[in-house]
mmCIF file of C-alpha atoms in Angstrom:
data_model
loop_
_atom_site.group_PDB
_atom_site.id
_atom_site.type_symbol
_atom_site.label_atom_id
_atom_site.label_comp_id
_atom_site.label_asym_id
_atom_site.label_seq_id
_atom_site.Cartn_x
_atom_site.Cartn_y
_atom_site.Cartn_z
ATOM 1 C CA MET A 1 28.979 21.162 -33.081
ATOM 2 C CA ASN A 2 29.251 17.483 -32.139
ATOM 3 C CA GLU A 3 26.791 15.213 -33.935
ATOM 4 C CA ASN A 4 26.902 12.796 -30.992
ATOM 5 C CA THR A 5 25.392 15.439 -28.694
ATOM 6 C CA TYR A 6 21.666 15.255 -27.980
ATOM 7 C CA VAL A 7 19.331 17.375 -25.848
ATOM 8 C CA VAL A 8 16.173 16.092 -24.181
ATOM 9 C CA VAL A 9 13.719 18.752 -23.000
ATOM 10 C CA MET A 10 11.198 17.548 -20.416
ATOM 11 C CA ALA A 11 7.909 19.402 -20.949
ATOM 12 C CA GLY A 12 5.266 17.266 -19.287
ATOM 13 C CA GLY A 13 4.891 18.771 -15.814
ATOM 14 C CA ILE A 14 1.841 20.623 -14.518
ATOM 15 C CA GLY A 15 3.610 23.197 -12.316
ATOM 16 C CA SER A 16 0.860 23.244 -9.689
ATOM 17 C CA ARG A 17 2.845 25.500 -7.317
ATOM 18 C CA PHE A 18 2.363 28.243 -9.924
ATOM 19 C CA TRP A 19 -1.440 27.941 -9.864
ATOM 20 C CA PRO A 20 -3.711 29.518 -11.056
ATOM 21 C CA ILE A 21 -1.557 30.557 -14.045
ATOM 22 C CA SER A 22 -0.231 27.040 -14.497
ATOM 23 C CA ARG A 23 -3.178 24.698 -14.998
ATOM 24 C CA VAL A 24 -3.609 21.073 -16.006
ATOM 25 C CA SER A 25 -4.841 22.187 -19.437
ATOM 26 C CA HIS A 26 -2.096 24.782 -19.964
ATOM 27 C CA PRO A 27 1.018 24.342 -17.756
ATOM 28 C CA LYS A 28 3.564 27.081 -17.160
ATOM 29 C CA GLN A 29 6.057 25.859 -19.791
ATOM 30 C CA PHE A 30 3.566 27.042 -22.417
ATOM 31 C CA HIS A 31 3.262 30.534 -20.884
ATOM 32 C CA ASP A 32 5.348 33.641 -21.451
ATOM 33 C CA VAL A 33 5.923 33.961 -17.715
ATOM 34 C CA LEU A 34 8.681 36.573 -17.844
ATOM 35 C CA GLY A 35 7.161 38.726 -20.588
ATOM 36 C CA THR A 36 9.914 37.963 -23.129
ATOM 37 C CA GLY A 37 7.587 37.258 -26.042
ATOM 38 C CA GLU A 38 8.365 33.523 -25.920
ATOM 39 C CA SER A 39 7.006 30.637 -23.917
ATOM 40 C CA MET A 40 9.383 28.964 -21.508
ATOM 41 C CA LEU A 41 9.477 25.908 -23.794
ATOM 42 C CA GLN A 42 10.449 28.020 -26.803
ATOM 43 C CA THR A 43 13.186 29.766 -24.825
ATOM 44 C CA THR A 44 14.561 26.448 -23.548
ATOM 45 C CA VAL A 45 14.815 24.879 -26.999
ATOM 46 C CA LYS A 46 16.385 28.014 -28.468
ATOM 47 C CA ARG A 47 18.937 28.005 -25.617
ATOM 48 C CA PHE A 48 20.499 24.791 -26.957
ATOM 49 C CA ALA A 49 20.858 25.957 -30.557
ATOM 50 C CA THR A 50 24.656 26.088 -30.235
ATOM 51 C CA VAL A 51 24.923 22.800 -28.331
ATOM 52 C CA CYS A 52 23.627 20.272 -30.855
ATOM 53 C CA PRO A 53 22.044 20.092 -34.315
ATOM 54 C CA PRO A 54 18.266 20.696 -34.396
ATOM 55 C CA GLU A 55 17.652 17.095 -35.425
ATOM 56 C CA ASN A 56 19.183 15.997 -32.103
ATOM 57 C CA ILE A 57 16.735 17.902 -29.885
ATOM 58 C CA TYR A 58 13.918 15.818 -28.417
ATOM 59 C CA VAL A 59 10.925 17.010 -26.406
ATOM 60 C CA VAL A 60 9.149 14.637 -24.019
ATOM 61 C CA THR A 61 5.655 15.613 -22.925
ATOM 62 C CA ASN A 62 2.349 14.183 -21.835
ATOM 63 C CA ARG A 63 0.252 13.072 -24.789
ATOM 64 C CA GLU A 64 -2.439 15.636 -23.950
ATOM 65 C CA TYR A 65 0.120 18.442 -24.415
ATOM 66 C CA ALA A 66 1.408 17.236 -27.796
ATOM 67 C CA SER A 67 -0.710 19.748 -29.717
ATOM 68 C CA LEU A 68 0.596 22.564 -27.496
ATOM 69 C CA VAL A 69 4.186 21.508 -28.195
ATOM 70 C CA ARG A 70 3.478 21.484 -31.938
ATOM 71 C CA GLU A 71 1.926 24.949 -31.661
ATOM 72 C CA HIS A 72 4.949 26.340 -29.812
ATOM 73 C CA LEU A 73 7.573 24.390 -31.787
ATOM 74 C CA PRO A 74 6.140 23.959 -35.293
ATOM 75 C CA GLU A 75 9.633 23.207 -36.632
ATOM 76 C CA LEU A 76 10.041 20.127 -34.378
ATOM 77 C CA PRO A 77 9.665 16.904 -36.424
ATOM 78 C CA GLU A 78 7.096 14.422 -35.166
ATOM 79 C CA SER A 79 9.830 11.827 -34.632
ATOM 80 C CA GLN A 80 11.459 14.122 -32.060
ATOM 81 C CA LEU A 81 8.270 14.609 -30.040
ATOM 82 C CA LEU A 82 8.003 11.810 -27.476
ATOM 83 C CA GLN A 83 4.532 11.434 -26.001
ATOM 84 C CA GLU A 84 3.951 9.899 -22.570
ATOM 85 C CA PRO A 85 0.545 8.264 -22.081
ATOM 86 C CA ILE A 86 0.516 9.130 -18.363
ATOM 87 C CA GLY A 87 2.750 11.089 -15.996
ATOM 88 C CA ARG A 88 5.226 8.851 -14.192
ATOM 89 C CA ASN A 89 7.767 11.420 -12.959
ATOM 90 C CA THR A 90 11.211 11.926 -14.475
ATOM 91 C CA ALA A 91 12.782 8.442 -14.385
ATOM 92 C CA PRO A 92 10.482 6.828 -17.014
ATOM 93 C CA CYS A 93 10.571 10.044 -19.053
ATOM 94 C CA ILE A 94 14.385 9.977 -19.136
ATOM 95 C CA ALA A 95 14.479 6.228 -19.771
ATOM 96 C CA TYR A 96 12.150 6.602 -22.782
ATOM 97 C CA ALA A 97 14.273 9.352 -24.338
ATOM 98 C CA CYS A 98 17.669 7.828 -23.564
ATOM 99 C CA TYR A 99 16.818 4.318 -24.782
ATOM 100 C CA LYS A 100 15.371 5.789 -27.976
ATOM 101 C CA ILE A 101 18.466 7.934 -28.579
ATOM 102 C CA ALA A 102 20.816 5.060 -27.680
ATOM 103 C CA LYS A 103 19.161 2.844 -30.288
ATOM 104 C CA LYS A 104 19.792 5.498 -32.917
ATOM 105 C CA ASN A 105 23.301 6.396 -31.728
ATOM 106 C CA PRO A 106 25.020 4.228 -29.075
ATOM 107 C CA SER A 107 27.752 6.890 -28.799
ATOM 108 C CA ALA A 108 25.261 9.597 -27.872
ATOM 109 C CA ASN A 109 26.150 12.183 -25.248
ATOM 110 C CA ILE A 110 22.927 13.513 -23.731
ATOM 111 C CA VAL A 111 21.807 16.673 -21.917
ATOM 112 C CA ILE A 112 18.538 16.457 -19.946
ATOM 113 C CA ALA A 113 16.835 19.807 -19.230
ATOM 114 C CA PRO A 114 13.401 20.819 -17.897
ATOM 115 C CA ALA A 115 11.358 23.140 -20.118
ATOM 116 C CA ASP A 116 10.448 25.597 -17.361
ATOM 117 C CA HIS A 117 13.745 26.846 -15.936
ATOM 118 C CA VAL A 118 15.027 30.386 -16.160
ATOM 119 C CA ILE A 119 18.663 30.980 -17.144
ATOM 120 C CA LEU A 120 19.637 34.643 -17.016
ATOM 121 C CA ARG A 121 23.279 34.251 -18.144
ATOM 122 C CA GLU A 122 23.031 31.892 -21.060
ATOM 123 C CA ASP A 123 26.688 32.137 -22.149
ATOM 124 C CA ALA A 124 27.816 30.968 -18.704
ATOM 125 C CA PHE A 125 25.224 28.204 -18.775
ATOM 126 C CA ILE A 126 26.293 26.909 -22.190
ATOM 127 C CA SER A 127 29.905 26.963 -21.017
ATOM 128 C CA CYS A 128 28.970 24.689 -18.078
ATOM 129 C CA VAL A 129 26.990 22.370 -20.355
ATOM 130 C CA LYS A 130 29.863 22.033 -22.806
ATOM 131 C CA GLU A 131 32.259 21.363 -19.941
ATOM 132 C CA GLY A 132 29.932 18.586 -18.778
ATOM 133 C CA LEU A 133 29.661 17.120 -22.269
ATOM 134 C CA ALA A 134 33.451 17.032 -22.569
ATOM 135 C CA ALA A 135 33.630 15.157 -19.254
ATOM 136 C CA THR A 136 30.918 12.602 -20.057
ATOM 137 C CA ALA A 137 31.905 11.893 -23.663
ATOM 138 C CA ASN A 138 34.253 9.058 -22.713
ATOM 139 C CA GLN A 139 33.602 8.447 -19.006
ATOM 140 C CA ASP A 140 31.075 6.328 -17.148
ATOM 141 C CA ILE A 141 29.856 9.225 -14.999
ATOM 142 C CA LEU A 142 26.590 11.045 -14.322
ATOM 143 C CA VAL A 143 26.905 14.831 -14.173
ATOM 144 C CA THR A 144 24.521 17.365 -12.714
ATOM 145 C CA LEU A 145 24.779 21.137 -12.476
ATOM 146 C CA GLY A 146 24.911 22.664 -8.999
ATOM 147 C CA ILE A 147 23.801 26.103 -7.800
ATOM 148 C CA LYS A 148 24.920 27.857 -4.616
ATOM 149 C CA PRO A 149 21.848 27.951 -2.321
ATOM 150 C CA THR A 150 20.475 31.250 -1.056
ATOM 151 C CA ARG A 151 17.799 29.928 1.320
ATOM 152 C CA PRO A 152 16.774 26.636 3.000
ATOM 153 C CA ASP A 153 14.404 25.626 0.220
ATOM 154 C CA THR A 154 12.809 22.195 0.648
ATOM 155 C CA ASN A 155 11.790 21.943 -3.020
ATOM 156 C CA TYR A 156 15.322 21.214 -4.249
ATOM 157 C CA GLY A 157 17.796 18.388 -4.001
ATOM 158 C CA TYR A 158 21.033 19.176 -2.146
ATOM 159 C CA ILE A 159 24.467 18.001 -3.250
ATOM 160 C CA GLN A 160 27.473 17.694 -0.969
ATOM 161 C CA PHE A 161 30.661 17.462 -3.004
ATOM 162 C CA ILE A 162 34.310 16.712 -2.438
ATOM 163 C CA ASP A 163 36.166 19.950 -3.069
ATOM 164 C CA GLU A 164 38.926 19.460 -5.605
ATOM 165 C CA PRO A 165 40.681 22.830 -6.052
ATOM 166 C CA ASN A 166 42.229 21.957 -9.402
ATOM 167 C CA SER A 167 39.040 20.706 -11.027
ATOM 168 C CA THR A 168 35.681 22.291 -11.780
ATOM 169 C CA LEU A 169 34.193 18.788 -11.951
ATOM 170 C CA LYS A 170 33.518 17.772 -8.332
ATOM 171 C CA LYS A 171 32.857 14.246 -7.092
ATOM 172 C CA VAL A 172 29.528 14.076 -5.282
ATOM 173 C CA LYS A 173 29.744 12.869 -1.690
ATOM 174 C CA THR A 174 26.047 12.848 -0.811
ATOM 175 C CA PHE A 175 22.879 13.586 -2.770
ATOM 176 C CA THR A 176 19.779 14.386 -0.699
ATOM 177 C CA GLU A 177 16.487 14.995 -2.465
ATOM 178 C CA LYS A 178 14.053 17.513 -0.903
ATOM 179 C CA PRO A 179 15.108 17.472 2.777
ATOM 180 C CA SER A 180 13.112 18.909 5.666
ATOM 181 C CA VAL A 181 13.492 22.632 6.334
ATOM 182 C CA GLU A 182 15.645 21.912 9.392
ATOM 183 C CA ILE A 183 18.058 19.757 7.417
ATOM 184 C CA ALA A 184 18.040 22.232 4.528
ATOM 185 C CA GLN A 185 19.055 24.965 6.979
ATOM 186 C CA MET A 186 21.911 22.779 8.255
ATOM 187 C CA PHE A 187 23.070 22.260 4.679
ATOM 188 C CA LEU A 188 22.934 25.997 4.035
ATOM 189 C CA ASP A 189 24.836 26.834 7.236
ATOM 190 C CA SER A 190 27.583 24.327 6.467
ATOM 191 C CA GLY A 191 28.493 25.943 3.155
ATOM 192 C CA GLU A 192 29.266 22.466 1.791
ATOM 193 C CA PHE A 193 26.148 21.950 -0.283
ATOM 194 C CA VAL A 194 24.726 23.204 -3.570
ATOM 195 C CA TRP A 195 21.263 22.883 -5.057
ATOM 196 C CA ASN A 196 20.738 20.301 -7.742
ATOM 197 C CA ALA A 197 19.531 22.288 -10.762
ATOM 198 C CA GLY A 198 17.870 19.216 -12.257
ATOM 199 C CA ILE A 199 19.920 19.527 -15.447
ATOM 200 C CA PHE A 200 21.824 16.328 -16.177
ATOM 201 C CA ILE A 201 24.555 15.271 -18.594
ATOM 202 C CA TRP A 202 25.710 11.718 -19.362
ATOM 203 C CA ASN A 203 26.475 9.420 -22.236
ATOM 204 C CA ALA A 204 23.917 6.828 -23.326
ATOM 205 C CA LYS A 205 25.925 3.859 -22.072
ATOM 206 C CA ALA A 206 26.406 5.382 -18.599
ATOM 207 C CA ILE A 207 22.737 6.161 -17.989
ATOM 208 C CA ILE A 208 21.573 2.804 -19.301
ATOM 209 C CA ARG A 209 24.064 1.102 -16.965
ATOM 210 C CA ALA A 210 22.634 3.187 -14.122
ATOM 211 C CA PHE A 211 19.073 2.114 -14.953
ATOM 212 C CA GLN A 212 20.195 -1.509 -15.056
ATOM 213 C CA GLN A 213 21.828 -1.186 -11.644
ATOM 214 C CA TYR A 214 19.334 0.961 -9.735
ATOM 215 C CA LEU A 215 16.006 0.680 -11.601
ATOM 216 C CA ASN A 216 16.436 -2.760 -13.108
ATOM 217 C CA GLU A 217 12.727 -3.429 -13.661
ATOM 218 C CA MET A 218 12.446 -0.221 -15.685
ATOM 219 C CA ALA A 219 15.608 -1.123 -17.587
ATOM 220 C CA ASP A 220 14.209 -4.580 -18.384
ATOM 221 C CA THR A 221 10.992 -3.035 -19.686
ATOM 222 C CA PHE A 222 12.732 -0.615 -22.040
ATOM 223 C CA GLU A 223 15.358 -3.116 -23.188
ATOM 224 C CA GLU A 224 12.656 -5.594 -24.094
ATOM 225 C CA GLY A 225 10.803 -2.918 -26.037
ATOM 226 C CA THR A 226 13.783 -1.267 -27.742
ATOM 227 C CA PRO A 227 13.092 -3.015 -31.099
ATOM 228 C CA ALA A 228 9.704 -1.237 -31.174
ATOM 229 C CA LEU A 229 11.232 2.231 -30.862
ATOM 230 C CA ASP A 230 11.183 4.260 -34.093
ATOM 231 C CA THR A 231 8.678 1.830 -35.608
ATOM 232 C CA ASP A 232 4.903 1.733 -35.940
ATOM 233 C CA GLN A 233 4.819 -0.291 -32.714
ATOM 234 C CA GLU A 234 6.387 2.454 -30.560
ATOM 235 C CA GLU A 235 3.145 3.961 -29.260
ATOM 236 C CA GLN A 236 1.732 0.573 -28.296
ATOM 237 C CA PHE A 237 4.967 -0.360 -26.532
ATOM 238 C CA ILE A 238 5.126 2.945 -24.620
ATOM 239 C CA ASN A 239 1.518 2.537 -23.478
ATOM 240 C CA THR A 240 2.384 -0.869 -22.043
ATOM 241 C CA ALA A 241 5.748 0.219 -20.649
ATOM 242 C CA TYR A 242 4.318 3.158 -18.726
ATOM 243 C CA SER A 243 1.666 0.950 -17.150
ATOM 244 C CA HIS A 244 4.534 -1.086 -15.666
ATOM 245 C CA CYS A 245 6.876 1.769 -14.700
ATOM 246 C CA ARG A 246 7.142 3.033 -11.134
ATOM 247 C CA ASN A 247 6.250 6.650 -10.480
ATOM 248 C CA ILE A 248 9.705 7.810 -9.403
ATOM 249 C CA SER A 249 12.080 10.669 -10.099
ATOM 250 C CA ILE A 250 15.555 10.184 -11.528
ATOM 251 C CA ASP A 251 16.831 11.842 -8.351
ATOM 252 C CA TYR A 252 15.368 9.223 -6.016
ATOM 253 C CA GLY A 253 15.732 6.348 -8.456
ATOM 254 C CA VAL A 254 19.336 6.858 -9.589
ATOM 255 C CA MET A 255 21.186 9.981 -8.454
ATOM 256 C CA GLU A 256 20.880 9.383 -4.695
ATOM 257 C CA LYS A 257 22.165 5.818 -5.083
ATOM 258 C CA ALA A 258 24.876 6.047 -7.737
ATOM 259 C CA ASN A 259 28.548 6.314 -6.772
ATOM 260 C CA ASN A 260 29.696 7.871 -10.046
ATOM 261 C CA VAL A 261 27.879 11.215 -9.772
ATOM 262 C CA PHE A 262 29.769 14.465 -10.349
ATOM 263 C CA VAL A 263 28.671 18.082 -10.141
ATOM 264 C CA ILE A 264 29.761 21.180 -12.029
ATOM 265 C CA LEU A 265 29.211 24.344 -10.019
ATOM 266 C CA GLY A 266 27.443 26.998 -12.042
ATOM 267 C CA ASP A 267 26.663 30.672 -11.622
ATOM 268 C CA PHE A 268 24.353 31.497 -14.492
ATOM 269 C CA GLY A 269 21.297 33.125 -12.910
ATOM 270 C CA TRP A 270 19.278 29.933 -12.522
ATOM 271 C CA SER A 271 15.765 29.502 -11.184
ATOM 272 C CA ASP A 272 13.333 26.657 -11.694
ATOM 273 C CA LEU A 273 10.599 29.312 -11.497
ATOM 274 C CA GLY A 274 8.547 26.859 -9.511
ATOM 275 C CA THR A 275 6.796 29.329 -7.241
ATOM 276 C CA TRP A 276 5.381 32.840 -7.121
ATOM 277 C CA ASN A 277 8.192 33.900 -4.809
ATOM 278 C CA SER A 278 10.800 32.722 -7.312
ATOM 279 C CA LEU A 279 9.102 34.835 -9.984
ATOM 280 C CA TYR A 280 8.987 37.778 -7.580
ATOM 281 C CA SER A 281 12.709 37.517 -6.839
ATOM 282 C CA LEU A 282 13.599 37.407 -10.549
ATOM 283 C CA SER A 283 11.342 40.219 -11.707
ATOM 284 C CA GLU A 284 11.862 43.963 -11.913
ATOM 285 C CA LYS A 285 10.130 45.803 -9.080
ATOM 286 C CA ASN A 286 8.589 49.267 -8.909
ATOM 287 C CA ILE A 287 9.232 51.946 -6.291
ATOM 288 C CA ASP A 288 7.020 50.096 -3.790
ATOM 289 C CA ASP A 289 8.823 46.780 -4.409
ATOM 290 C CA ASN A 290 5.830 45.401 -6.262
ATOM 291 C CA VAL A 291 5.988 43.190 -9.354
ATOM 292 C CA VAL A 292 3.074 44.160 -11.574
ATOM 293 C CA ASN A 293 1.831 42.496 -14.739
ATOM 294 C CA GLY A 294 -1.636 43.691 -15.672
ATOM 295 C CA ASN A 295 -4.127 46.529 -15.437
ATOM 296 C CA VAL A 296 -3.972 47.678 -11.796
ATOM 297 C CA LEU A 297 -4.631 50.477 -9.352
ATOM 298 C CA LEU A 298 -2.651 50.041 -6.144
ATOM 299 C CA TYR A 299 -2.952 52.049 -2.941
ATOM 300 C CA ASP A 300 -0.486 51.503 -0.112
ATOM 301 C CA VAL A 301 0.551 48.123 -1.537
ATOM 302 C CA HIS A 302 4.141 46.936 -1.034
ATOM 303 C CA ASN A 303 6.347 43.858 -1.583
ATOM 304 C CA SER A 304 3.644 42.131 -3.589
ATOM 305 C CA ILE A 305 3.276 40.417 -6.935
ATOM 306 C CA ILE A 306 0.178 41.106 -9.003
ATOM 307 C CA ARG A 307 -0.608 39.313 -12.253
ATOM 308 C CA ALA A 308 -3.904 39.660 -14.085
ATOM 309 C CA PRO A 309 -5.224 39.903 -17.656
ATOM 310 C CA GLU A 310 -5.187 43.355 -19.249
ATOM 311 C CA ASN A 311 -8.964 43.340 -19.771
ATOM 312 C CA HIS A 312 -9.568 43.119 -15.999
ATOM 313 C CA LEU A 313 -8.912 45.982 -13.619
ATOM 314 C CA VAL A 314 -7.402 44.973 -10.277
ATOM 315 C CA VAL A 315 -7.784 47.460 -7.419
ATOM 316 C CA ALA A 316 -5.954 46.682 -4.172
ATOM 317 C CA GLN A 317 -5.346 48.667 -0.999
ATOM 318 C CA GLY A 318 -3.322 48.169 2.166
ATOM 319 C CA LEU A 319 -1.495 44.963 1.303
ATOM 320 C CA ASP A 320 2.112 44.081 2.146
ATOM 321 C CA GLY A 321 3.750 40.900 0.885
ATOM 322 C CA TYR A 322 0.876 39.370 -1.094
ATOM 323 C CA ILE A 323 0.308 37.353 -4.258
ATOM 324 C CA ILE A 324 -2.668 38.478 -6.342
ATOM 325 C CA ALA A 325 -3.054 36.222 -9.369
ATOM 326 C CA GLN A 326 -5.978 36.048 -11.738
ATOM 327 C CA HIS A 327 -6.202 33.694 -14.685
ATOM 328 C CA ASN A 328 -9.328 32.677 -16.561
ATOM 329 C CA ASN A 329 -11.945 31.711 -13.952
ATOM 330 C CA ILE A 330 -9.780 31.983 -10.828
ATOM 331 C CA LEU A 331 -8.647 34.852 -8.623
ATOM 332 C CA MET A 332 -6.177 33.893 -5.894
ATOM 333 C CA ILE A 333 -5.042 36.198 -3.073
ATOM 334 C CA CYS A 334 -2.429 34.766 -0.736
ATOM 335 C CA ARG A 335 0.336 36.003 1.526
ATOM 336 C CA ARG A 336 3.715 35.448 -0.098
ATOM 337 C CA GLU A 337 5.021 33.829 3.078
ATOM 338 C CA ASP A 338 2.186 31.290 2.884
ATOM 339 C CA GLU A 339 2.614 30.279 -0.737
ATOM 340 C CA HIS A 340 3.341 26.702 0.378
ATOM 341 C CA LYS A 341 -0.416 26.497 1.007
ATOM 342 C CA ILE A 342 -1.139 26.796 -2.715
ATOM 343 C CA LYS A 343 -0.950 23.010 -3.030
ATOM 344 C CA ASP A 344 -3.810 22.854 -0.511
ATOM 345 C CA PHE A 345 -5.782 25.446 -2.487
ATOM 346 C CA VAL A 346 -5.397 23.318 -5.619
ATOM 347 C CA ALA A 347 -6.478 20.150 -3.812
ATOM 348 C CA ASP A 348 -9.505 21.865 -2.288
ATOM 349 C CA ALA A 349 -10.464 23.539 -5.586
ATOM 350 C CA LYS A 350 -10.451 20.127 -7.254
ATOM 351 C CA ALA A 351 -12.334 18.352 -4.460
ATOM 352 C CA ILE A 352 -14.916 21.047 -3.725
ATOM 353 C CA LYS A 353 -15.307 23.038 -6.943
ATOM 354 C CA GLY A 354 -14.369 20.506 -9.621
ATOM 355 C CA GLN A 355 -11.887 19.832 -12.448
ATOM 356 C CA ASN A 356 -12.550 23.185 -14.175
ATOM 357 C CA TYR A 357 -10.542 24.951 -11.483
ATOM 358 C CA ILE A 358 -7.305 23.012 -11.740
#
């Protein structure tokens, strides 16, 4: 195990597409979504146990979720829990972690991973990660993991790569973040594109150079404040820094612009579990092709996903292709094919019914 290897787990998102299970007060990374007995955050951290020493694993989250992280990861030292004062997307989150790690170890080789992804074949995943770490250890490159697409999904970034038959590390030709459905279909039909899994690997020097080149204002902010990191002044500096940082993803801010991006193609049963349909596709189904988690009575119900607390009885009849989800004070019933409308449900619930429903 290489002591220069670090893992940063991003655990600050709300996961609103998975509403009403994922809520502002308790996002999906703190739920046992797949019924494994562990939250998604716990599973993610455990996944990297063979990649780096435990003292090299950092978790970045919103300050209001810090107590939840401590509850789920009681073994995580306070110094390895990075608290964001406000959500500013992934670029500031990654800058905070990477500048902090670089100050401690300028030779650091860093893996960035979201806390809410599903990996079904973990051995294959770890093999890809270690391959990426070997490539980035001494090269000024930015590596992402790519997944063969199965549908024209507009929620993912798409990577077009230069096929090099003798290398598993492919030079990225184009990087397109969240295209329209028409363009996504073109990408799928071409067979030349893979999904960006949102799992990145790079060394500290390479990513800091990328921030300096493509997000120079953010780089200036964190370079000016680096002396405050790992001191009593860190919280005050981060509060100020985040008030100056743009709300921008690492994909838009760096990966789409950089000319030193490479992709490793992976086949490890990946899903970002961002939607009800992604959970449906991953889950075991009964004889009627339903995914059921809860206390239910179903009559002539097919191709549906039902999730409800055990102390509530759900009775449904005559449905085909529906989401029935109950959590706390919300019951949502929606056609699976219309799940893109959930973002509208969340917006309306907030505007019309109030904060208690988001």
